[in-house]
């Protein structure tokens, strides 16, 4: 059974030609590139399901009609915490189509984390798994949410049941460039997550730039096929990968989870793969990864975390491909990229390439002012892709922009004479573990709230699999003894799994400098080798 057989019987399709030419709605731009033969496969799942372009058009129309029937105020948020499935993809597209604001949430978030997001974003609609409906609907209704639907990865739930009653005729909602399309929560240095507001114009402009820069191939050129193995609640999987395929009318091979063996098996049918460095490390551990296995691939993209030069070199030796590393963030979508076409230059490992067309990027010195090539400073950016600010945080937003409108990324880098950017560190206290961001201030807040804890520090140490992992260093209150394993177990019961420190050390005191500030660099060095 596929999605449309669940939703109803075939009927007349929505007509892409009906959309107003000047509609800036991102969905209209995606729809305009769907192939003319709408019966072809658009998404093929690793469980053997096939969804045609017509299925995507019909299903998004039905879910959009359901959302519109709720008669929600403009810019209402649709908060979604569901497992990856094609129906979850449909829900994202339908939210755009209906002109509402999509708010994806990591499936690893637990109740305390979800309570914060729901209270902060005040979504009108929450969509969750049936398993979480009890506690999540309770806290959503308490925060003023009007509707809570369920959606599970076996194509069941109240969302699809209700959408099945809706028409497949739907006119794409007209939106302007600056209208909000999505809010992506990104953790804050103070421990409070911030919702990055992205507009239709931000997302569409970035998708169009990448379509050209990464040389997406149309059918006449052999037609690209993307392996989609990333989660769909962050920029990489939700925007870069999905928009990339859809705005080129390209088929996706849809993996519910990243499994190196299954990805390797899909490679025979694919031309493009996108992943975080951990995925490349895990694929390299597969004996079957060789030139023959990747013979049809034309492009491997990596990002969300730094790829070690060693991984880049090993990949090239095993497959003959230079991975294209690019750099971006939730607030800006993609900023820089190594070249795809040889005519644009060489792919250089250890760098994140050059600013994408339309992106202005500079390296700022401590006291402001742009630094010359070769010098290290803060990365600042401007362009049509840069977000519209943090949800409900005008002061924080103002702090993160310079007087001349550049966004301060919090990343530290240097531009070489050839124009390539290398990221050398971060001025923000952030750990990136397997492509997920972990903000020490947030985790320290949870640790410090545990009885018997006087203070703590979370630092990132190198890890062969995740690139970097969090290690907690905890000081007990006088006269108290703490058990490392019990602390980790306690955090596991509260926090998303990727935020839980991989190790915990109980110590008498934290190293401090003359100003009394904890010396995290000393802790990093001390615990890196253990
Ligand atoms: C899982 N775990 C992690 C982790 N992922 N711990 C730290 N960091 C991570 N990234 C935990 C699990 O809960 C488990 O803990 C243990 O580590 C081993 O898990 P696993 O089974 O090996 O993990 P797996 O489920 O296979 O996930 C690994 C992964 C996943 C690499 C597939 O982390 C992933 O999908 N990462 C991609 C993140 C991403 O899309 N980032 C894009 C952000 S957008 P336990 O205790 O239960 O055993 C962005 C902008 C941009 O940054 O530029 O793109
Ligand atoms: P997020 O807030 O989850 O979108 O994460 C964005 C952050 O990921 C950026 O600010 C960078 O610190 C980091 N990042 C993304 N791509 C790369 C890359 N290719 N190399 C190094 N860091 C990266």
PDB file of C-alpha atoms in Angstrom, residues 209-393:
ATOM      1  CA  UNK A 209      21.979  28.435  -6.155  1.00  0.00           C
ATOM      2  CA  UNK A 210      22.885  24.870  -5.143  1.00  0.00           C
ATOM      3  CA  UNK A 211      20.978  23.409  -8.082  1.00  0.00           C
ATOM      4  CA  UNK A 212      23.314  25.258 -10.402  1.00  0.00           C
ATOM      5  CA  UNK A 213      26.531  25.146  -8.351  1.00  0.00           C
ATOM      6  CA  UNK A 214      26.322  21.413  -7.711  1.00  0.00           C
ATOM      7  CA  UNK A 215      25.375  20.854 -11.337  1.00  0.00           C
ATOM      8  CA  UNK A 216      22.218  18.835 -10.673  1.00  0.00           C
ATOM      9  CA  UNK A 217      21.563  16.770 -13.814  1.00  0.00           C
ATOM     10  CA  UNK A 218      18.243  16.862 -15.589  1.00  0.00           C
ATOM     11  CA  UNK A 219      16.799  13.803 -17.296  1.00  0.00           C
ATOM     12  CA  UNK A 220      18.318  14.834 -20.600  1.00  0.00           C
ATOM     13  CA  UNK A 221      21.732  14.639 -18.885  1.00  0.00           C
ATOM     14  CA  UNK A 222      21.101  11.225 -17.335  1.00  0.00           C
ATOM     15  CA  UNK A 223      19.020  12.341 -14.348  1.00  0.00           C
ATOM     16  CA  UNK A 224      20.386  12.515 -10.815  1.00  0.00           C
ATOM     17  CA  UNK A 225      19.239  10.101  -8.110  1.00  0.00           C
ATOM     18  CA  UNK A 226      19.918  11.072  -4.472  1.00  0.00           C
ATOM     19  CA  UNK A 227      20.463   8.699  -1.557  1.00  0.00           C
ATOM     20  CA  UNK A 228      18.645  10.401   1.322  1.00  0.00           C
ATOM     21  CA  UNK A 229      19.932   8.898   4.573  1.00  0.00           C
ATOM     22  CA  UNK A 230      19.957  12.002   6.805  1.00  0.00           C
ATOM     23  CA  UNK A 231      17.427  12.889   9.476  1.00  0.00           C
ATOM     24  CA  UNK A 232      14.756  15.332   8.264  1.00  0.00           C
ATOM     25  CA  UNK A 233      14.589  17.655  11.260  1.00  0.00           C
ATOM     26  CA  UNK A 234      17.732  19.669  10.460  1.00  0.00           C
ATOM     27  CA  UNK A 235      18.936  21.879   7.653  1.00  0.00           C
ATOM     28  CA  UNK A 236      21.110  19.228   5.984  1.00  0.00           C
ATOM     29  CA  UNK A 237      18.486  16.526   5.461  1.00  0.00           C
ATOM     30  CA  UNK A 238      15.392  18.748   5.324  1.00  0.00           C
ATOM     31  CA  UNK A 239      16.567  21.582   3.111  1.00  0.00           C
ATOM     32  CA  UNK A 240      19.847  20.812   1.355  1.00  0.00           C
ATOM     33  CA  UNK A 241      19.001  17.235   0.415  1.00  0.00           C
ATOM     34  CA  UNK A 242      15.220  17.385  -0.107  1.00  0.00           C
ATOM     35  CA  UNK A 243      15.113  20.740  -1.887  1.00  0.00           C
ATOM     36  CA  UNK A 244      18.118  19.706  -3.973  1.00  0.00           C
ATOM     37  CA  UNK A 245      16.326  16.661  -5.339  1.00  0.00           C
ATOM     38  CA  UNK A 246      12.843  18.155  -5.690  1.00  0.00           C
ATOM     39  CA  UNK A 247      13.892  21.392  -7.366  1.00  0.00           C
ATOM     40  CA  UNK A 248      15.589  19.272  -9.977  1.00  0.00           C
ATOM     41  CA  UNK A 249      12.766  16.743 -10.350  1.00  0.00           C
ATOM     42  CA  UNK A 250      15.204  14.057  -9.154  1.00  0.00           C
ATOM     43  CA  UNK A 251      14.301  10.772  -7.545  1.00  0.00           C
ATOM     44  CA  UNK A 252      15.247  10.075  -3.928  1.00  0.00           C
ATOM     45  CA  UNK A 253      16.250   6.707  -2.498  1.00  0.00           C
ATOM     46  CA  UNK A 254      14.801   7.153   0.966  1.00  0.00           C
ATOM     47  CA  UNK A 255      16.511   5.486   3.941  1.00  0.00           C
ATOM     48  CA  UNK A 256      14.581   5.681   7.207  1.00  0.00           C
ATOM     49  CA  UNK A 257      17.868   5.492   9.137  1.00  0.00           C
ATOM     50  CA  UNK A 258      21.501   5.693   8.189  1.00  0.00           C
ATOM     51  CA  UNK A 259      22.813   2.159   7.879  1.00  0.00           C
ATOM     52  CA  UNK A 260      26.152   1.892   6.046  1.00  0.00           C
ATOM     53  CA  UNK A 261      25.382  -1.517   4.524  1.00  0.00           C
ATOM     54  CA  UNK A 262      22.027  -0.396   3.200  1.00  0.00           C
ATOM     55  CA  UNK A 263      23.483   2.858   1.822  1.00  0.00           C
ATOM     56  CA  UNK A 264      26.239   0.902   0.129  1.00  0.00           C
ATOM     57  CA  UNK A 265      23.657  -1.390  -1.438  1.00  0.00           C
ATOM     58  CA  UNK A 266      21.716   1.641  -2.796  1.00  0.00           C
ATOM     59  CA  UNK A 267      24.784   3.140  -4.432  1.00  0.00           C
ATOM     60  CA  UNK A 268      24.390   1.078  -7.600  1.00  0.00           C
ATOM     61  CA  UNK A 269      21.194   3.037  -8.375  1.00  0.00           C
ATOM     62  CA  UNK A 270      22.354   6.496  -7.240  1.00  0.00           C
ATOM     63  CA  UNK A 271      24.375   9.447  -8.505  1.00  0.00           C
ATOM     64  CA  UNK A 272      24.496  11.761  -5.451  1.00  0.00           C
ATOM     65  CA  UNK A 273      25.069  11.116  -1.732  1.00  0.00           C
ATOM     66  CA  UNK A 274      25.010  13.647   1.108  1.00  0.00           C
ATOM     67  CA  UNK A 275      26.170  12.915   4.628  1.00  0.00           C
ATOM     68  CA  UNK A 276      27.846  14.139   7.779  1.00  0.00           C
ATOM     69  CA  UNK A 277      31.507  13.081   8.271  1.00  0.00           C
ATOM     70  CA  UNK A 278      30.520  10.270  10.694  1.00  0.00           C
ATOM     71  CA  UNK A 279      28.597   8.645   7.840  1.00  0.00           C
ATOM     72  CA  UNK A 280      31.720   8.710   5.636  1.00  0.00           C
ATOM     73  CA  UNK A 281      33.802   7.244   8.479  1.00  0.00           C
ATOM     74  CA  UNK A 282      31.272   4.427   8.926  1.00  0.00           C
ATOM     75  CA  UNK A 283      31.068   3.779   5.168  1.00  0.00           C
ATOM     76  CA  UNK A 284      34.869   3.564   5.028  1.00  0.00           C
ATOM     77  CA  UNK A 285      34.668   0.762   7.594  1.00  0.00           C
ATOM     78  CA  UNK A 286      32.688  -1.300   5.051  1.00  0.00           C
ATOM     79  CA  UNK A 287      34.893  -3.758   3.133  1.00  0.00           C
ATOM     80  CA  UNK A 288      32.548  -3.428   0.136  1.00  0.00           C
ATOM     81  CA  UNK A 289      33.275   0.265  -0.370  1.00  0.00           C
ATOM     82  CA  UNK A 290      35.365   0.435  -3.537  1.00  0.00           C
ATOM     83  CA  UNK A 291      35.374   2.009  -6.989  1.00  0.00           C
ATOM     84  CA  UNK A 292      33.004  -0.604  -8.386  1.00  0.00           C
ATOM     85  CA  UNK A 293      30.430   0.014  -5.642  1.00  0.00           C
ATOM     86  CA  UNK A 294      30.298   3.743  -6.415  1.00  0.00           C
ATOM     87  CA  UNK A 295      30.668   3.505 -10.193  1.00  0.00           C
ATOM     88  CA  UNK A 296      27.403   5.419 -10.868  1.00  0.00           C
ATOM     89  CA  UNK A 297      27.963   8.155  -8.278  1.00  0.00           C
ATOM     90  CA  UNK A 298      29.022  11.555  -9.539  1.00  0.00           C
ATOM     91  CA  UNK A 299      28.941  13.573  -6.295  1.00  0.00           C
ATOM     92  CA  UNK A 300      29.604  13.004  -2.594  1.00  0.00           C
ATOM     93  CA  UNK A 301      28.740  15.989  -0.376  1.00  0.00           C
ATOM     94  CA  UNK A 302      29.806  16.351   3.263  1.00  0.00           C
ATOM     95  CA  UNK A 303      28.950  18.983   5.833  1.00  0.00           C
ATOM     96  CA  UNK A 304      27.447  19.912   9.232  1.00  0.00           C
ATOM     97  CA  UNK A 305      30.773  19.136  10.909  1.00  0.00           C
ATOM     98  CA  UNK A 306      34.418  19.282   9.852  1.00  0.00           C
ATOM     99  CA  UNK A 307      35.630  16.347   7.758  1.00  0.00           C
ATOM    100  CA  UNK A 308      39.094  15.232   8.815  1.00  0.00           C
ATOM    101  CA  UNK A 309      41.647  15.458   6.015  1.00  0.00           C
ATOM    102  CA  UNK A 310      42.438  11.804   6.694  1.00  0.00           C
ATOM    103  CA  UNK A 311      38.821  10.852   5.893  1.00  0.00           C
ATOM    104  CA  UNK A 312      38.897  12.960   2.711  1.00  0.00           C
ATOM    105  CA  UNK A 313      42.129  11.253   1.572  1.00  0.00           C
ATOM    106  CA  UNK A 314      40.968   7.736   2.461  1.00  0.00           C
ATOM    107  CA  UNK A 315      37.705   8.314   0.590  1.00  0.00           C
ATOM    108  CA  UNK A 316      39.601   9.459  -2.479  1.00  0.00           C
ATOM    109  CA  UNK A 317      41.895   6.442  -2.349  1.00  0.00           C
ATOM    110  CA  UNK A 318      39.056   3.938  -1.929  1.00  0.00           C
ATOM    111  CA  UNK A 319      36.510   5.424  -4.334  1.00  0.00           C
ATOM    112  CA  UNK A 320      38.392   7.770  -6.662  1.00  0.00           C
ATOM    113  CA  UNK A 321      36.079  10.627  -5.564  1.00  0.00           C
ATOM    114  CA  UNK A 322      37.072  13.888  -3.879  1.00  0.00           C
ATOM    115  CA  UNK A 323      34.288  14.586  -1.368  1.00  0.00           C
ATOM    116  CA  UNK A 324      32.747  18.033  -1.861  1.00  0.00           C
ATOM    117  CA  UNK A 325      32.777  19.713   1.557  1.00  0.00           C
ATOM    118  CA  UNK A 326      30.455  22.632   2.140  1.00  0.00           C
ATOM    119  CA  UNK A 327      29.648  24.837   5.115  1.00  0.00           C
ATOM    120  CA  UNK A 328      26.362  26.178   6.419  1.00  0.00           C
ATOM    121  CA  UNK A 329      24.203  26.617   9.459  1.00  0.00           C
ATOM    122  CA  UNK A 330      20.580  26.716  10.554  1.00  0.00           C
ATOM    123  CA  UNK A 331      20.509  30.505  10.386  1.00  0.00           C
ATOM    124  CA  UNK A 332      21.886  30.732   6.858  1.00  0.00           C
ATOM    125  CA  UNK A 333      21.378  27.398   5.090  1.00  0.00           C
ATOM    126  CA  UNK A 334      24.444  26.912   2.823  1.00  0.00           C
ATOM    127  CA  UNK A 335      27.195  29.530   2.766  1.00  0.00           C
ATOM    128  CA  UNK A 336      30.257  28.125   1.043  1.00  0.00           C
ATOM    129  CA  UNK A 337      31.062  25.127  -1.075  1.00  0.00           C
ATOM    130  CA  UNK A 338      33.965  23.428  -2.718  1.00  0.00           C
ATOM    131  CA  UNK A 339      33.490  23.399  -6.469  1.00  0.00           C
ATOM    132  CA  UNK A 340      31.486  20.724  -8.211  1.00  0.00           C
ATOM    133  CA  UNK A 341      32.508  21.410 -11.815  1.00  0.00           C
ATOM    134  CA  UNK A 342      36.223  21.285 -12.635  1.00  0.00           C
ATOM    135  CA  UNK A 343      35.788  24.623 -14.404  1.00  0.00           C
ATOM    136  CA  UNK A 344      34.922  26.175 -11.000  1.00  0.00           C
ATOM    137  CA  UNK A 345      38.144  24.856  -9.446  1.00  0.00           C
ATOM    138  CA  UNK A 346      39.542  21.948  -7.474  1.00  0.00           C
ATOM    139  CA  UNK A 347      37.969  20.338  -4.384  1.00  0.00           C
ATOM    140  CA  UNK A 348      40.381  20.923  -1.545  1.00  0.00           C
ATOM    141  CA  UNK A 349      40.142  18.674   1.523  1.00  0.00           C
ATOM    142  CA  UNK A 350      40.279  20.496   4.841  1.00  0.00           C
ATOM    143  CA  UNK A 351      38.611  23.564   3.316  1.00  0.00           C
ATOM    144  CA  UNK A 352      34.936  24.391   2.868  1.00  0.00           C
ATOM    145  CA  UNK A 353      35.445  26.065  -0.494  1.00  0.00           C
ATOM    146  CA  UNK A 354      34.364  29.501  -1.630  1.00  0.00           C
ATOM    147  CA  UNK A 355      31.294  31.612  -0.827  1.00  0.00           C
ATOM    148  CA  UNK A 356      28.321  30.489  -2.917  1.00  0.00           C
ATOM    149  CA  UNK A 357      27.090  32.916  -5.574  1.00  0.00           C
ATOM    150  CA  UNK A 358      25.162  35.713  -3.837  1.00  0.00           C
ATOM    151  CA  UNK A 359      26.825  35.142  -0.437  1.00  0.00           C
ATOM    152  CA  UNK A 360      29.127  37.868   0.893  1.00  0.00           C
ATOM    153  CA  UNK A 361      31.600  36.479   3.427  1.00  0.00           C
ATOM    154  CA  UNK A 362      34.329  38.254   5.364  1.00  0.00           C
ATOM    155  CA  UNK A 363      36.750  37.523   8.168  1.00  0.00           C
ATOM    156  CA  UNK A 364      36.390  40.066  10.948  1.00  0.00           C
ATOM    157  CA  UNK A 365      39.092  41.060  13.419  1.00  0.00           C
ATOM    158  CA  UNK A 366      38.488  41.353  17.179  1.00  0.00           C
ATOM    159  CA  UNK A 367      37.721  45.060  17.030  1.00  0.00           C
ATOM    160  CA  UNK A 368      35.764  44.840  13.747  1.00  0.00           C
ATOM    161  CA  UNK A 369      37.180  45.523  10.291  1.00  0.00           C
ATOM    162  CA  UNK A 370      37.817  42.956   7.576  1.00  0.00           C
ATOM    163  CA  UNK A 371      41.042  40.966   7.809  1.00  0.00           C
ATOM    164  CA  UNK A 372      43.206  40.261   4.757  1.00  0.00           C
ATOM    165  CA  UNK A 373      43.655  36.748   3.267  1.00  0.00           C
ATOM    166  CA  UNK A 374      45.575  34.392   5.505  1.00  0.00           C
ATOM    167  CA  UNK A 375      44.509  35.988   8.779  1.00  0.00           C
ATOM    168  CA  UNK A 376      42.216  34.267  11.273  1.00  0.00           C
ATOM    169  CA  UNK A 377      39.030  35.882  12.565  1.00  0.00           C
ATOM    170  CA  UNK A 378      35.271  35.638  12.964  1.00  0.00           C
ATOM    171  CA  UNK A 379      33.257  34.581   9.905  1.00  0.00           C
ATOM    172  CA  UNK A 380      30.533  37.098   9.008  1.00  0.00           C
ATOM    173  CA  UNK A 381      28.031  36.671   6.204  1.00  0.00           C
ATOM    174  CA  UNK A 382      25.306  38.449   4.281  1.00  0.00           C
ATOM    175  CA  UNK A 383      23.017  37.298   1.489  1.00  0.00           C
ATOM    176  CA  UNK A 384      19.491  36.320   0.453  1.00  0.00           C
ATOM    177  CA  UNK A 385      19.940  33.063   2.382  1.00  0.00           C
ATOM    178  CA  UNK A 386      20.512  34.731   5.770  1.00  0.00           C
ATOM    179  CA  UNK A 387      17.618  34.241   8.182  1.00  0.00           C
ATOM    180  CA  UNK A 388      15.125  36.809   9.407  1.00  0.00           C
ATOM    181  CA  UNK A 389      16.106  36.616  13.061  1.00  0.00           C
ATOM    182  CA  UNK A 390      15.470  34.520  16.144  1.00  0.00           C
ATOM    183  CA  UNK A 391      11.868  33.817  17.055  1.00  0.00           C
ATOM    184  CA  UNK A 392      10.717  36.149  19.823  1.00  0.00           C
ATOM    185  CA  UNK A 393      14.291  37.327  20.509  1.00  0.00           C
TER     186      UNK A 393
END
